[in-house]
Short mmCIF file of C-alpha atoms and ligand atoms in Angstrom, two decimals:
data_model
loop_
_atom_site.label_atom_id
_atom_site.label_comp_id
_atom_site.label_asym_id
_atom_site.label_seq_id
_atom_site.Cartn_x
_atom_site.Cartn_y
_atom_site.Cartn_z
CA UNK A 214 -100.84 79.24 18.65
CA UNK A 215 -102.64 76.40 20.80
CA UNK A 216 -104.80 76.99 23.66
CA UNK A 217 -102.11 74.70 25.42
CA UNK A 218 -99.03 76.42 24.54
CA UNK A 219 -100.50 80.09 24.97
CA UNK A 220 -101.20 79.38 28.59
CA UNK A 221 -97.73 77.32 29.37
CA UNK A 222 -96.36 80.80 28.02
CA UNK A 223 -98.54 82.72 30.02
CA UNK A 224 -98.02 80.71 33.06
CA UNK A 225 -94.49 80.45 32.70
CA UNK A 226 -94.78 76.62 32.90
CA UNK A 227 -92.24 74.16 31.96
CA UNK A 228 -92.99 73.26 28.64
CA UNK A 229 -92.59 69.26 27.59
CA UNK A 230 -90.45 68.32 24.22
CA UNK A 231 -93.43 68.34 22.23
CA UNK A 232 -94.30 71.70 23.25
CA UNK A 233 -91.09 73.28 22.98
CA UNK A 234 -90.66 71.46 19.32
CA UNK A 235 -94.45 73.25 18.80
CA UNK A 236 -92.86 76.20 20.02
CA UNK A 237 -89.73 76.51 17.85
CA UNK A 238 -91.92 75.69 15.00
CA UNK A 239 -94.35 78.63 15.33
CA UNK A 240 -91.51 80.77 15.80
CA UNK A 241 -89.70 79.43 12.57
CA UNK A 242 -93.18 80.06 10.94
CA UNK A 243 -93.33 83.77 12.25
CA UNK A 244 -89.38 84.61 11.31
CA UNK A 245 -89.99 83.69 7.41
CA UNK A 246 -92.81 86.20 7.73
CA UNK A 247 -90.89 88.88 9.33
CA UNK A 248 -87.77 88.15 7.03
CA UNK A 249 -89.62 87.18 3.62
CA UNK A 250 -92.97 88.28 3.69
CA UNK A 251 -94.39 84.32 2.91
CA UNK A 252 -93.54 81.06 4.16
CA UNK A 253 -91.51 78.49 2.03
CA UNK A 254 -91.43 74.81 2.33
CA UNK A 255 -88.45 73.99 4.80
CA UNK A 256 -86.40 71.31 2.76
CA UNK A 257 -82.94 70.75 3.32
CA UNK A 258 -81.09 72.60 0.48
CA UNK A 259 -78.68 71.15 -1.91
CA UNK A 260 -75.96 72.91 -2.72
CA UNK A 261 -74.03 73.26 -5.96
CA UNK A 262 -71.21 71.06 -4.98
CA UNK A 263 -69.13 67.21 -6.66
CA UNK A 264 -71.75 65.37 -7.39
CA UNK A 265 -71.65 61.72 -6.08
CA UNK A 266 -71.93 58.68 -8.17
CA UNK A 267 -75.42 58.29 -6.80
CA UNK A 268 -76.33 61.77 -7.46
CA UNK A 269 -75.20 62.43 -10.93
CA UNK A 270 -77.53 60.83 -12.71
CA UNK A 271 -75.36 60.70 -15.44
CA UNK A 272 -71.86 60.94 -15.67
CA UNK A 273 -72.28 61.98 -19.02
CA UNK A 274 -73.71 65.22 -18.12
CA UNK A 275 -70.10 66.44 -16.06
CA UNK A 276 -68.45 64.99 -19.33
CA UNK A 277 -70.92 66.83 -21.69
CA UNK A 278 -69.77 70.04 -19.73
CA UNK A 279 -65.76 69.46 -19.69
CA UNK A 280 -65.60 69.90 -23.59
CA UNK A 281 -67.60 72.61 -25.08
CA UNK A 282 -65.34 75.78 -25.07
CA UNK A 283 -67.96 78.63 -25.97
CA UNK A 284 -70.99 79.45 -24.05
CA UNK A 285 -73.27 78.41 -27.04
CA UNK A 286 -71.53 74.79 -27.39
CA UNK A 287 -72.44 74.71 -24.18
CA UNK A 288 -75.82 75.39 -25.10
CA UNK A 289 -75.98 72.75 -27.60
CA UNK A 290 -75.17 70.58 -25.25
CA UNK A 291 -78.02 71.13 -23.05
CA UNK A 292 -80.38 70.98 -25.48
CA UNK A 293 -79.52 67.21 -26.31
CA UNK A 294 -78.71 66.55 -22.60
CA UNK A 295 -80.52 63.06 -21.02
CA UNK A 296 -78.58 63.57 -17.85
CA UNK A 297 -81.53 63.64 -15.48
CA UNK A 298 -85.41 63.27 -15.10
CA UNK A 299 -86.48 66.41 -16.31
CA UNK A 300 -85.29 65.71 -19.83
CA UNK A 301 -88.49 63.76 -19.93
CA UNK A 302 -90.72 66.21 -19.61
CA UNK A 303 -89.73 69.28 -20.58
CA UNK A 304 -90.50 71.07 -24.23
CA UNK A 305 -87.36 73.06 -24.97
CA UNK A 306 -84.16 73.06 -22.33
CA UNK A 307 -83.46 76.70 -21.47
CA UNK A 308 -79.27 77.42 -21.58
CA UNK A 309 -79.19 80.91 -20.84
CA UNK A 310 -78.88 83.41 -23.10
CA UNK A 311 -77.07 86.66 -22.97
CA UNK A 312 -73.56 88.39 -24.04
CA UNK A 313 -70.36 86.85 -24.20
CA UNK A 314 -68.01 88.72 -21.85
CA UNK A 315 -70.98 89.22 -19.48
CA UNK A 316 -70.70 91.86 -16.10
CA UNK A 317 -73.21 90.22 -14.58
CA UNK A 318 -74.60 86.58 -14.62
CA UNK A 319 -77.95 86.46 -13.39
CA UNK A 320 -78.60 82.79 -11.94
CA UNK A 321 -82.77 81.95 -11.15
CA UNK A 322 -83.76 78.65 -10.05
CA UNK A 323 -84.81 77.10 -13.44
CA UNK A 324 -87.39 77.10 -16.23
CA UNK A 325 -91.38 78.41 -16.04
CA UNK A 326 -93.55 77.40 -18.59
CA UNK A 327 -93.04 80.01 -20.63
CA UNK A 328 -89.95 79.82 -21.00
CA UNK A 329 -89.71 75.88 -21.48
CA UNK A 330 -92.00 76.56 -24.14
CA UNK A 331 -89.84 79.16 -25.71
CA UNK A 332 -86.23 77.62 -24.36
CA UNK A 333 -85.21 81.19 -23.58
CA UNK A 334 -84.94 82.17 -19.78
CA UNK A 335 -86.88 84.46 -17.81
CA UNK A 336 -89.63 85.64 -20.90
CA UNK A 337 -92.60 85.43 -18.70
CA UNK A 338 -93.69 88.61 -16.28
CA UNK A 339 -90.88 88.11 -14.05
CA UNK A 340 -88.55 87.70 -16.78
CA UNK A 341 -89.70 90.97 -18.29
CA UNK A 342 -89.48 92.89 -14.78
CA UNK A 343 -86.09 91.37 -14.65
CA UNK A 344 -85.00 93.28 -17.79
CA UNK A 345 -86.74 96.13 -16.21
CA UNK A 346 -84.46 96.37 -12.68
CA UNK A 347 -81.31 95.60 -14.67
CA UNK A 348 -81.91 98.20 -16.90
CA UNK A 349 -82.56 100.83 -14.59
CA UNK A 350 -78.79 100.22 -13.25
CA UNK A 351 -77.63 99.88 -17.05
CA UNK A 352 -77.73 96.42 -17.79
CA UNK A 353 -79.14 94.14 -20.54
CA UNK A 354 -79.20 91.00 -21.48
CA UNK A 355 -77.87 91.39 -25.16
CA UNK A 356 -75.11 93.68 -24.32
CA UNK A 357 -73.57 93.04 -20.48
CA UNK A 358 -75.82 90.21 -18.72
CA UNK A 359 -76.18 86.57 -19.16
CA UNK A 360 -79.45 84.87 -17.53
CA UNK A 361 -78.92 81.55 -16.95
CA UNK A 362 -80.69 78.97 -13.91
CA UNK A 363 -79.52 76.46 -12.08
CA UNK A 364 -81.29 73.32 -13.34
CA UNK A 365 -81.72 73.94 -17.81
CA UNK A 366 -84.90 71.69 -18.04
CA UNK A 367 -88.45 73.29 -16.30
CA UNK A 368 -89.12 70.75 -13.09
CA UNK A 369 -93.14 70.06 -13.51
CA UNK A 370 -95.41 71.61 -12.37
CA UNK A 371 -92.95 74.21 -11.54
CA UNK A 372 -91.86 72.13 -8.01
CA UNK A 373 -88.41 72.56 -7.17
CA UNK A 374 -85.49 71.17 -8.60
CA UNK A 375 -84.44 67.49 -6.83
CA UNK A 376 -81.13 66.97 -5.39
CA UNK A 377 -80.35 64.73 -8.26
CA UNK A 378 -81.30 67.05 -11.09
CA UNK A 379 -79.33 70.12 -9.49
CA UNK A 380 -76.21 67.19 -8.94
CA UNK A 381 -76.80 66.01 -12.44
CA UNK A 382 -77.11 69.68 -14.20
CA UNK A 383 -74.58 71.61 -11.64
CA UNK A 384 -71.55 71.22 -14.41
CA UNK A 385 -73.34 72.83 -16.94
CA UNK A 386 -73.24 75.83 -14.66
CA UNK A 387 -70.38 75.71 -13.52
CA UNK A 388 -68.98 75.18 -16.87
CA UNK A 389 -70.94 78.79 -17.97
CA UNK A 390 -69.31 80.79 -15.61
CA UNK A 391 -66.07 79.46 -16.26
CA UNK A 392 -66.35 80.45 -19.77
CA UNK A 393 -67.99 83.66 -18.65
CA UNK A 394 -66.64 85.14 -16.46
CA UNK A 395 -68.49 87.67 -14.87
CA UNK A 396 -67.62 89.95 -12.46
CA UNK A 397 -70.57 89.40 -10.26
CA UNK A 398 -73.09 86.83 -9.93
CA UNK A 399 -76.81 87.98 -9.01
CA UNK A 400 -78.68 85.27 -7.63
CA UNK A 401 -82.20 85.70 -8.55
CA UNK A 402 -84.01 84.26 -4.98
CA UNK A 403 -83.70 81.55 -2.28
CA UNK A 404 -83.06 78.79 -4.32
CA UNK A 405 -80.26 79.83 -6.66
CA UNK A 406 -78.49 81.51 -3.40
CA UNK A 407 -78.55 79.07 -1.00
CA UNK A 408 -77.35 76.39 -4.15
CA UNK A 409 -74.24 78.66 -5.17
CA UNK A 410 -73.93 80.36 -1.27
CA UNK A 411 -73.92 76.74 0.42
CA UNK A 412 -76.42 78.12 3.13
CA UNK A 413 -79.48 77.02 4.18
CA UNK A 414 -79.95 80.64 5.32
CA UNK A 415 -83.41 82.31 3.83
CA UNK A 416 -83.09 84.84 1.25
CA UNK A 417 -84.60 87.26 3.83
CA UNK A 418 -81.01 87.28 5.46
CA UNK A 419 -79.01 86.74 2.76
CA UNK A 420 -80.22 89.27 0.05
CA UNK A 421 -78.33 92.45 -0.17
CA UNK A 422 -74.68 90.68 0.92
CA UNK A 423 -72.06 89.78 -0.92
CA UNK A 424 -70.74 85.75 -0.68
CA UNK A 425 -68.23 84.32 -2.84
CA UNK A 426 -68.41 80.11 -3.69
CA UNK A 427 -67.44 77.92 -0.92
CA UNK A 428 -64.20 76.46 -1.46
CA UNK A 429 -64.83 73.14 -0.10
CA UNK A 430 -66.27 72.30 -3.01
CA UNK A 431 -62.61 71.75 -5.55
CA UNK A 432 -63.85 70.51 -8.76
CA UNK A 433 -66.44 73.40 -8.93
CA UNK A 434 -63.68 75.74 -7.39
CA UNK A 435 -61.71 75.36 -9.77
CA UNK A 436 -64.09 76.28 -12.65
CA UNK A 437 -65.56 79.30 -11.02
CA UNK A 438 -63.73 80.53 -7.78
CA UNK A 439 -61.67 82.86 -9.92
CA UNK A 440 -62.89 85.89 -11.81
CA UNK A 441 -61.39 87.45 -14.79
CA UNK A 442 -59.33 89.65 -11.99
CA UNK A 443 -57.62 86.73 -10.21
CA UNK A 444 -60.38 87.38 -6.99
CA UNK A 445 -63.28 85.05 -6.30
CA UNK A 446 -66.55 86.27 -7.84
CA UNK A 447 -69.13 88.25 -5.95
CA UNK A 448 -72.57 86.69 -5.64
CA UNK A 449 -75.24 88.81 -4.65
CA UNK A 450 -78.65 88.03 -3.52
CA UNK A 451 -81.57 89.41 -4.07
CA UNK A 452 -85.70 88.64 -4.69
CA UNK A 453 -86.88 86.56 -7.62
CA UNK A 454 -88.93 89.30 -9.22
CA UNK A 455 -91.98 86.60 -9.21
CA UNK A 456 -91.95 87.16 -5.25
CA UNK A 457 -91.83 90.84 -6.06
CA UNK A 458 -94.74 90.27 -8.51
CA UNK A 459 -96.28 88.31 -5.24
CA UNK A 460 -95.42 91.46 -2.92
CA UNK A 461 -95.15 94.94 -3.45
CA UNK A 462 -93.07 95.69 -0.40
CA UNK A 463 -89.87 94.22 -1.19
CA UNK A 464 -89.71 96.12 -4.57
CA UNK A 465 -87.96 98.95 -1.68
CA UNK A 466 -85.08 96.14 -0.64
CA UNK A 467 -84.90 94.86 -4.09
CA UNK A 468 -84.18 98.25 -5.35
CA UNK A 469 -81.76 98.80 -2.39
CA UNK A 470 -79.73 95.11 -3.39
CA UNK A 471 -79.77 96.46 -7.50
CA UNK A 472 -77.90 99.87 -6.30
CA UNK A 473 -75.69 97.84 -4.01
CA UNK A 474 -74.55 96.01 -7.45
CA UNK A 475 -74.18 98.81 -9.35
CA UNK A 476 -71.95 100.42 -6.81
CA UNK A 477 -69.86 97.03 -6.88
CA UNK A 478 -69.35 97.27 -10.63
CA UNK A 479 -68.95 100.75 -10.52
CA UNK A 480 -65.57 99.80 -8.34
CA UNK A 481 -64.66 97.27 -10.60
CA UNK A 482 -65.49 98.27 -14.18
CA UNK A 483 -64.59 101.88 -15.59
CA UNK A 484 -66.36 102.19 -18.71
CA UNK A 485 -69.68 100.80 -16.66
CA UNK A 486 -68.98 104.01 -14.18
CA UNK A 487 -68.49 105.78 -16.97
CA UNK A 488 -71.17 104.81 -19.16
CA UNK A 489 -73.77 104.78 -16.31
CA UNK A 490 -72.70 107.97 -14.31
CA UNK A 491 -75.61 109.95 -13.07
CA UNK A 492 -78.13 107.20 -13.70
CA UNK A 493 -79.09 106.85 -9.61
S1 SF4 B 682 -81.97 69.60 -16.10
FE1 SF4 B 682 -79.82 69.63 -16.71
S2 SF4 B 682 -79.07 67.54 -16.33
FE2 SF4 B 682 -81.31 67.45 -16.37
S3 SF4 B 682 -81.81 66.92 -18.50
FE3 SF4 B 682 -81.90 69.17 -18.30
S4 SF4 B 682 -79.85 69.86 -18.94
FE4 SF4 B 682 -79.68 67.66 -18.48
#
């Protein structure tokens, strides 16, 4: 804090714009520490809404995404998509992968490197302490989960996704879970939650809370508002495990979101219960 600012605090001075704009913004800094353990950048975050003209990129993309009518058409579509930037330099566009009637979609924010150069999602250490905290609540990505991310194409340098690229890609999504269907939605850290959540709330707050998709958004609500029970689908929340790779403490509210998930599918799936009684 500056010398200035400590003593206007101090000595209960008035404070000019400047300061109190200093203020607020050491304040901001201090409540993603409290909440998240490490400051992010503060953009303005895009949410996973229409697309504009502008913003699409290529209207080809929201076309390639109306036809395919399985989840690995779907795939084959991203893999020969040109619909934005990253097409240029990315090795291997990364669908998702997963099962076919999943209970759980896990959404991340998009390719590493290795899984662009493998085009399977989360491989790398995150992706294998992924498989890790699903399978401790009885879930796997070859038998009840599909991983998928929001943008299908790694941005460089891992930066995040543009505004553009998560416009342009957002109907492949969106097309995934309408094919899908999952019962619940775990969003796998800030990015992918405040896209499907429209919040620019940090995942320090939102982790561990159920939201269901905005419905101001009416061509995307229409693909994925509704689960396979009639009810809008659950999204929960949570760490990326590369932040809890990062820090050890919020393995403890990580663990807390998984058994909140498990306790939602346990209400809404019997042979889950069933097959998974007594595990926690
Ligand atoms: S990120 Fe999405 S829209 Fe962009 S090239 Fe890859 S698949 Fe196409």
């Amino acid at each position: 804090m500056s010398l200035a600012l400590s003593s206007i605090l101090i000595l209960n001075k008035p404070m000019t714009a400047e300061q109190k704009s200093d203020a607020a913004r050491l304040l901001d800094i201090a409540g993603d520490y409290l909440r998240d353990g490490y400051r992010r950048d503060r953009e303005a975050p895009v949410f996973l809404s229409d697309p504009s003209p502008q913003e699409r990129g290529a209207a080809s993309v929201a076309e390639a995404a109306q036809g395919p009518d399985t989840p690995d058409a779907v795939a084959e579509a991203i893999g020969g998509c040109t619909g934005c930037q990253l097409c240029k330099t990315r090795t291997k566009a990364v669908p998702g992968e997963g099962a076919g009637q999943p209970l759980v979609l896990v959404v991340g924010e998009g390719p590493g490197a290795d899984e662009d150069a493998s085009g399977r999602p989360f491989v790398g250490k995150a992706g294998q302490l992924l498989d890790k905290m699903l399978a401790s609540i009885g879930l796997f990505r070859d038998t009840n989960c599909f991983i998928a991310n929001v943008v299908k194409c790694r941005p460089p340098g891992n930066r995040d996704p543009q505004p553009e690229e998560i416009a342009a890609c957002a109907p492949f999504l969106a097309r995934q879970i309408a094919l899908l269907r999952p019962l619940v939605i775990l969003c796998a850290g800030r990015f992918a939650a405040q896209t499907l959540l429209h919040t620019a709330e940090g995942i320090g707050r939102l982790r561990g809370r159920f939201g269901v998709y905005s419905a101001e958004y009416p061509a995307i609500t229409d693909h994925v508002t509704l689960g396979s029970s009639g009810v809008p689908i659950p999204i929960l929340p949570t760490y990326h495990p590369s932040a809890l790779l990062r820090d050890e403490t919020l393995k403890r509210p990580a663990w807390e979101d998984l058994k909140t998930l498990r306790a939602k599918l346990v209400e809404m799936d019997d042979t889950y219960a069933r097959e998974t009684e007594g595990l926690h």
